[in-house]
CSV table of C-alpha atoms in Angstrom, one decimal:
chain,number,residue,atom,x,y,z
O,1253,UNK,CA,139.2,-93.2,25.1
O,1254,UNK,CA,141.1,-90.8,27.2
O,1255,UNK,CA,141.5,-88.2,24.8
O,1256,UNK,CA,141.1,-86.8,20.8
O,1257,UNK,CA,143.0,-88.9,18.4
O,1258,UNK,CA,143.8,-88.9,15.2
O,1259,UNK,CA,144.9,-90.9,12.4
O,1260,UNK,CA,147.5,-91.2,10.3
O,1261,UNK,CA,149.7,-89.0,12.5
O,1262,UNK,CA,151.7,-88.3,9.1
O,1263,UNK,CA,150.1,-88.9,5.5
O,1264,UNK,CA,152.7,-88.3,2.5
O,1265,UNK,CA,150.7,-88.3,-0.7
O,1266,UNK,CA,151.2,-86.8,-4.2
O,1267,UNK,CA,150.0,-83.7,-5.7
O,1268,UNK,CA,146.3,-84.4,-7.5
O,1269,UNK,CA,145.5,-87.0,-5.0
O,1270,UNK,CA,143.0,-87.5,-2.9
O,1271,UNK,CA,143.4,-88.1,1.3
O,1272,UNK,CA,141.0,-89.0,4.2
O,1273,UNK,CA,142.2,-87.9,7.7
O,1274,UNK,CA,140.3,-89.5,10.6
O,1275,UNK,CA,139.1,-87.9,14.1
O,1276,UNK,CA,138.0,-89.6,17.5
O,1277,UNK,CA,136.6,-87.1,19.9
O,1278,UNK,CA,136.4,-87.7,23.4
O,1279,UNK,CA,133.1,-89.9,23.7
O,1280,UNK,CA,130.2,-88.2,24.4
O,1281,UNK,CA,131.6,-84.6,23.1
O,1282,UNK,CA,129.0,-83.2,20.9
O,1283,UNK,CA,131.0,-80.0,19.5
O,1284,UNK,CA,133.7,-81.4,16.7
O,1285,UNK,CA,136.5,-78.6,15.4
O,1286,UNK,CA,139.3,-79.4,12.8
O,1287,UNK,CA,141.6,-77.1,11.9
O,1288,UNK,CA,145.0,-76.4,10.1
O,1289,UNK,CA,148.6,-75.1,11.4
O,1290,UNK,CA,151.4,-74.3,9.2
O,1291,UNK,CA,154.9,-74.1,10.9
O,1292,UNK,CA,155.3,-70.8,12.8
O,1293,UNK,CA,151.5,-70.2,12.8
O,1294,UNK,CA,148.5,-70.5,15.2
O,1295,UNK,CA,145.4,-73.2,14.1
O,1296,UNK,CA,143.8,-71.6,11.4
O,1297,UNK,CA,139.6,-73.0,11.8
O,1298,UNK,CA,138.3,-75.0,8.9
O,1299,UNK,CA,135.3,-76.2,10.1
O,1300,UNK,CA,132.6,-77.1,13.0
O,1301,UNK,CA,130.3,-80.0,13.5
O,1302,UNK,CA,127.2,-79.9,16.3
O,1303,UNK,CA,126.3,-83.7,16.4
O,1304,UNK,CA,126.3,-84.6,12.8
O,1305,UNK,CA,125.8,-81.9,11.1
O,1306,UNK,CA,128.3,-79.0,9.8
O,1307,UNK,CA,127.0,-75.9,11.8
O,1308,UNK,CA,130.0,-74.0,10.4
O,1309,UNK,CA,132.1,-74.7,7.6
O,1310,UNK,CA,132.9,-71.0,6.6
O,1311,UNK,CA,136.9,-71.7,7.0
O,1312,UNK,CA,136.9,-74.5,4.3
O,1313,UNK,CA,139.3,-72.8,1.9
O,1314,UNK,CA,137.6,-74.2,-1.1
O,1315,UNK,CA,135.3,-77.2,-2.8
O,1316,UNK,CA,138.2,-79.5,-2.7
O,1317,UNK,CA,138.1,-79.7,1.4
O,1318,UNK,CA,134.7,-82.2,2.5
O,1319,UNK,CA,134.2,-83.3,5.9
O,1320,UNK,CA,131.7,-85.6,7.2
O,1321,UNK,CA,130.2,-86.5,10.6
O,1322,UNK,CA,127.7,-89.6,9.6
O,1323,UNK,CA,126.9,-90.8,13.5
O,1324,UNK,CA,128.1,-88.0,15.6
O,1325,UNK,CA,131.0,-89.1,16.9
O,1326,UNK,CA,133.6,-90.1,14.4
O,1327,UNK,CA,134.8,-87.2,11.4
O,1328,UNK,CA,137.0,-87.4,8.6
O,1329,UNK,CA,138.2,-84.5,6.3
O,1330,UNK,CA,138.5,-85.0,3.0
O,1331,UNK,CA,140.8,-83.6,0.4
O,1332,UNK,CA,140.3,-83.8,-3.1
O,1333,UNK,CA,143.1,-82.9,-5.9
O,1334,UNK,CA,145.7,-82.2,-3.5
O,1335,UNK,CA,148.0,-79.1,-3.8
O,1336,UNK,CA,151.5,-78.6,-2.0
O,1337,UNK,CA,149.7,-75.7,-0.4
O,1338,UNK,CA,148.0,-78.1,1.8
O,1339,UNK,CA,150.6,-79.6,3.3
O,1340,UNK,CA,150.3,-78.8,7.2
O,1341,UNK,CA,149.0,-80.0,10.5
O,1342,UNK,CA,145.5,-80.9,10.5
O,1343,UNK,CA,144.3,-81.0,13.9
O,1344,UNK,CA,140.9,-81.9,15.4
O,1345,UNK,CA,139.7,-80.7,18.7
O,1346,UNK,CA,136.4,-81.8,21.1
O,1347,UNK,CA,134.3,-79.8,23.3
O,1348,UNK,CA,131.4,-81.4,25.4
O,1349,UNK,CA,128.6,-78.6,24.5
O,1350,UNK,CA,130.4,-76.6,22.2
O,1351,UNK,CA,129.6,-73.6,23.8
O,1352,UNK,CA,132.3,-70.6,23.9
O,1353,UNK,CA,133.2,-71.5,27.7
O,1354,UNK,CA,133.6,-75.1,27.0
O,1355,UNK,CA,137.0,-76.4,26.3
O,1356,UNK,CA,138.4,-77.3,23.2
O,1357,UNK,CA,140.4,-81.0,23.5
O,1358,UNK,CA,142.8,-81.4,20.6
O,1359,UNK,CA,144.2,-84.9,19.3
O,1360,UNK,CA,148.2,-84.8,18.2
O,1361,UNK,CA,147.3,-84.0,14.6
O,1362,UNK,CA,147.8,-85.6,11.4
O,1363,UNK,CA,151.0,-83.5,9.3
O,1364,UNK,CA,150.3,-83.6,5.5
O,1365,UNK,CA,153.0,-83.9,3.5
O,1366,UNK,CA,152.0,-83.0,-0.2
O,1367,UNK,CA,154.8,-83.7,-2.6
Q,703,UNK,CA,141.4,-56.3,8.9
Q,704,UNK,CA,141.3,-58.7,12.6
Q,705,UNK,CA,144.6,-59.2,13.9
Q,706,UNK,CA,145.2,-61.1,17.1
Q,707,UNK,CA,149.3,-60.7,17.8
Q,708,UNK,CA,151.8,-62.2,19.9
Q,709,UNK,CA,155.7,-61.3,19.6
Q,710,UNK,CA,156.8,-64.0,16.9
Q,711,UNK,CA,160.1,-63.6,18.4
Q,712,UNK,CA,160.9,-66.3,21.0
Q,713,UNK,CA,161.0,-65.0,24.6
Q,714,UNK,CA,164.3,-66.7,26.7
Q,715,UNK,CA,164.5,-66.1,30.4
Q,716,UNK,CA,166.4,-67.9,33.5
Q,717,UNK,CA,164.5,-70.6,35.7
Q,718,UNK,CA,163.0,-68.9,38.6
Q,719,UNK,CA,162.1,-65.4,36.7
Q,720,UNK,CA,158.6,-64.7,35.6
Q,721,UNK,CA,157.7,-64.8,32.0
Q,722,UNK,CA,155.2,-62.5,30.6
Q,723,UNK,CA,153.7,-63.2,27.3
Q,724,UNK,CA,151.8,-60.5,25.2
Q,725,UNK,CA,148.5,-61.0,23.0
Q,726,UNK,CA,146.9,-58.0,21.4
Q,727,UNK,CA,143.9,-58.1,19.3
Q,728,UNK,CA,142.1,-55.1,17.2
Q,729,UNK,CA,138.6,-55.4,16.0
Q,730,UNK,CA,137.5,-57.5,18.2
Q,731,UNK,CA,135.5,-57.2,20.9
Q,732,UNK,CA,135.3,-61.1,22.4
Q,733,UNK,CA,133.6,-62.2,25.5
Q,734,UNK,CA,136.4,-64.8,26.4
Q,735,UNK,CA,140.1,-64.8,26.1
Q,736,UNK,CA,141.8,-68.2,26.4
Q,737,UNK,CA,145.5,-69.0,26.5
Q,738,UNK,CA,146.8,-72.4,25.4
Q,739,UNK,CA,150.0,-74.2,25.5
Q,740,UNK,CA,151.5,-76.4,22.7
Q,741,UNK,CA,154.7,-78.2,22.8
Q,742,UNK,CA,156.4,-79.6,19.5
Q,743,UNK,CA,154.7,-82.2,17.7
Q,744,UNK,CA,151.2,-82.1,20.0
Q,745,UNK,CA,148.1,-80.6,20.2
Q,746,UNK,CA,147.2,-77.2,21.9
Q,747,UNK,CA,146.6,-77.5,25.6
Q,748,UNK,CA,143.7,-75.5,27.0
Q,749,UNK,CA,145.3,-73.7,30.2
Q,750,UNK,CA,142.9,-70.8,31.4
Q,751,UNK,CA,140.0,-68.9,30.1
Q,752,UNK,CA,139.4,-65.3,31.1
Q,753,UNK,CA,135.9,-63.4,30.8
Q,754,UNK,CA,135.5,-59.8,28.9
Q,755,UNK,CA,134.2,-58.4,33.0
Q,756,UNK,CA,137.1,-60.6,34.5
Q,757,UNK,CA,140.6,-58.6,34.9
Q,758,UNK,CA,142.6,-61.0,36.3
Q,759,UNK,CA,142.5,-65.0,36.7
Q,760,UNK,CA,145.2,-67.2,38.8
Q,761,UNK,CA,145.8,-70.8,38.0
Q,762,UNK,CA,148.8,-71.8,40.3
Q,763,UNK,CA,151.6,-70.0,38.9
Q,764,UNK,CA,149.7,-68.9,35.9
Q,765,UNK,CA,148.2,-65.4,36.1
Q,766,UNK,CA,146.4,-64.0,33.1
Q,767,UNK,CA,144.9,-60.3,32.5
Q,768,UNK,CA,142.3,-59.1,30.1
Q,769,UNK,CA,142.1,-55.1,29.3
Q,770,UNK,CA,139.4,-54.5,27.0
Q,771,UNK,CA,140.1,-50.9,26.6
Q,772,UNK,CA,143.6,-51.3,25.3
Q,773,UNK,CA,142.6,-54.5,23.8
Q,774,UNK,CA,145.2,-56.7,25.2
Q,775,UNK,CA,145.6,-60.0,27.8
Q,776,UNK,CA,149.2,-60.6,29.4
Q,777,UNK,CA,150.1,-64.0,30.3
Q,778,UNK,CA,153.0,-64.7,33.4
Q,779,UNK,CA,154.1,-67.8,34.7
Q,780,UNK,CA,156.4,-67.2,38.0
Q,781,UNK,CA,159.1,-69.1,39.3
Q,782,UNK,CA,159.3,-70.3,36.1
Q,783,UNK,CA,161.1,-74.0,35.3
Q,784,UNK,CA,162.7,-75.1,32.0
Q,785,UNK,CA,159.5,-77.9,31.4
Q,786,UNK,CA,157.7,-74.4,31.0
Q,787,UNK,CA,159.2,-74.4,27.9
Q,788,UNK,CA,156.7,-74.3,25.3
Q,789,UNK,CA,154.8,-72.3,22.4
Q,790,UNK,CA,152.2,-70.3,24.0
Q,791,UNK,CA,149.3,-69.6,22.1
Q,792,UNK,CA,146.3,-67.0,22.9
Q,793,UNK,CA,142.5,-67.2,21.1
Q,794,UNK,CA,139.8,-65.6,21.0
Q,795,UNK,CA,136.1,-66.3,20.3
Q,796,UNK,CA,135.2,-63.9,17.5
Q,797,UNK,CA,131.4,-64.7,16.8
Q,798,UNK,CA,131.4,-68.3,15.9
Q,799,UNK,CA,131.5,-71.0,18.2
Q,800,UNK,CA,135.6,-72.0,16.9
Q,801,UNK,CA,138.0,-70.2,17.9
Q,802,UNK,CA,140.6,-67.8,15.9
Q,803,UNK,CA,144.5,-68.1,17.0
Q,804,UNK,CA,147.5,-66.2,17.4
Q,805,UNK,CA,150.6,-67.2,16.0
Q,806,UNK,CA,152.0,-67.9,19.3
Q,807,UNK,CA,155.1,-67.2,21.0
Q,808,UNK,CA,157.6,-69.4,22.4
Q,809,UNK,CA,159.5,-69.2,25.6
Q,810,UNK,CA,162.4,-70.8,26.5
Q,811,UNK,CA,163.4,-71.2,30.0
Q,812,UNK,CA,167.3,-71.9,30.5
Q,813,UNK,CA,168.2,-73.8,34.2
């Protein structure tokens, strides 16, 4: 594909329930980010995948946020018992190495609405 | 704590003028500096990336500086037209391969 996307581009959902949010990095990018943006703020890092596995997850706010990379390409966060407080953008960026001087390719995002 | 800052306050300037956005940072000391634009309803935009031993890049009318001693990196786009109007965000690489945001600043160029 020609660029990062991501799906739903919105997601409206109830508190306590539980949401998947799907990423499609550029093919071939090996470095997968997601993060989060609240209105009026900069994205805020949640996690970092190298191939499959999660070489840093240190900005998952707590046990209730999962994300998986089974094949190396394709990720999807997972949200467990959702709160209000997680309402926001979730965005999902791609980088070929992921190496500090590569760049970062971000999809459109998916905006969580938590009711 | 780490701060990185840029004026919250939305920057308005004529078409034509140059714009100059500010990002300061305090205890960090990063090897790269990168600015990124994002317009409403999209991703960030990668725009330039400036090294810690670099003090100024150009990208057509896109200059960036980088002073590590007072901790800061200016952004200016001359001649500047209203489809520069966007939220402009600078990050930094503080230790981990992600990177860590500002909140952004948005300029507004009136014709």
């Amino acid at each position: 594909g020609a660029g990062v996307s991501q799906t739903p581009s919105n997601k409206v959902t109830e508190k306590g329930k539980y949401v998947e949010l799907r990423c499609d990095p550029i093919s071939g990018h090996t470095a997968l980010y997601w993060y989060r943006q609240s209105l009026g703020q900069g994205p805020e890092f949640l996690i970092y995948f190298q191939g499959t596995g999660a070489a840093d997850d240190s900005g998952l706010p707590n046990d209730r946020f999962f994300a998986v990379r089974p094949e190396g390409s394709v990720s999807t966060l997972k949200i467990q018992r959702t709160e209000r407080g997680d309402s926001a953008v979730y965005l999902c960026a791609s980088s070929l190495r992921g190496i500090s001087t590569d760049t970062q390719y971000f999809g459109p995002g998916t905006r969580l609405t938590v009711l | 704590s780490q701060k990185i800052e840029q004026n919250s306050e939305a920057l308005n300037i004529q078409e034509g003028k140059t714009a100059t956005l500010t990002c300061n940072y305090t205890n960090y000391s990063p090897a790269y500096l990168q600015w990124y634009r994002q317009d409403p309803g999209r991703g960030p935009v990668f725009l330039l990336l400036i090294r810690e031993n670099e003090k100024e890049k150009r990208k057509e009318r896109l200059k960036v500086t980088f002073d590590t001693t007072l901790k800061q990196s200016l952004f200016h786009i001359t001649a500047s037209q209203p489809a520069d109007s966007a939220t402009y965000l600078c990050a930094l690489h503080t230790g981990r391969r992600a990177l860590t945001f500002g909140s952004g600043t948005r300029l507004q160029v009136q014709p």
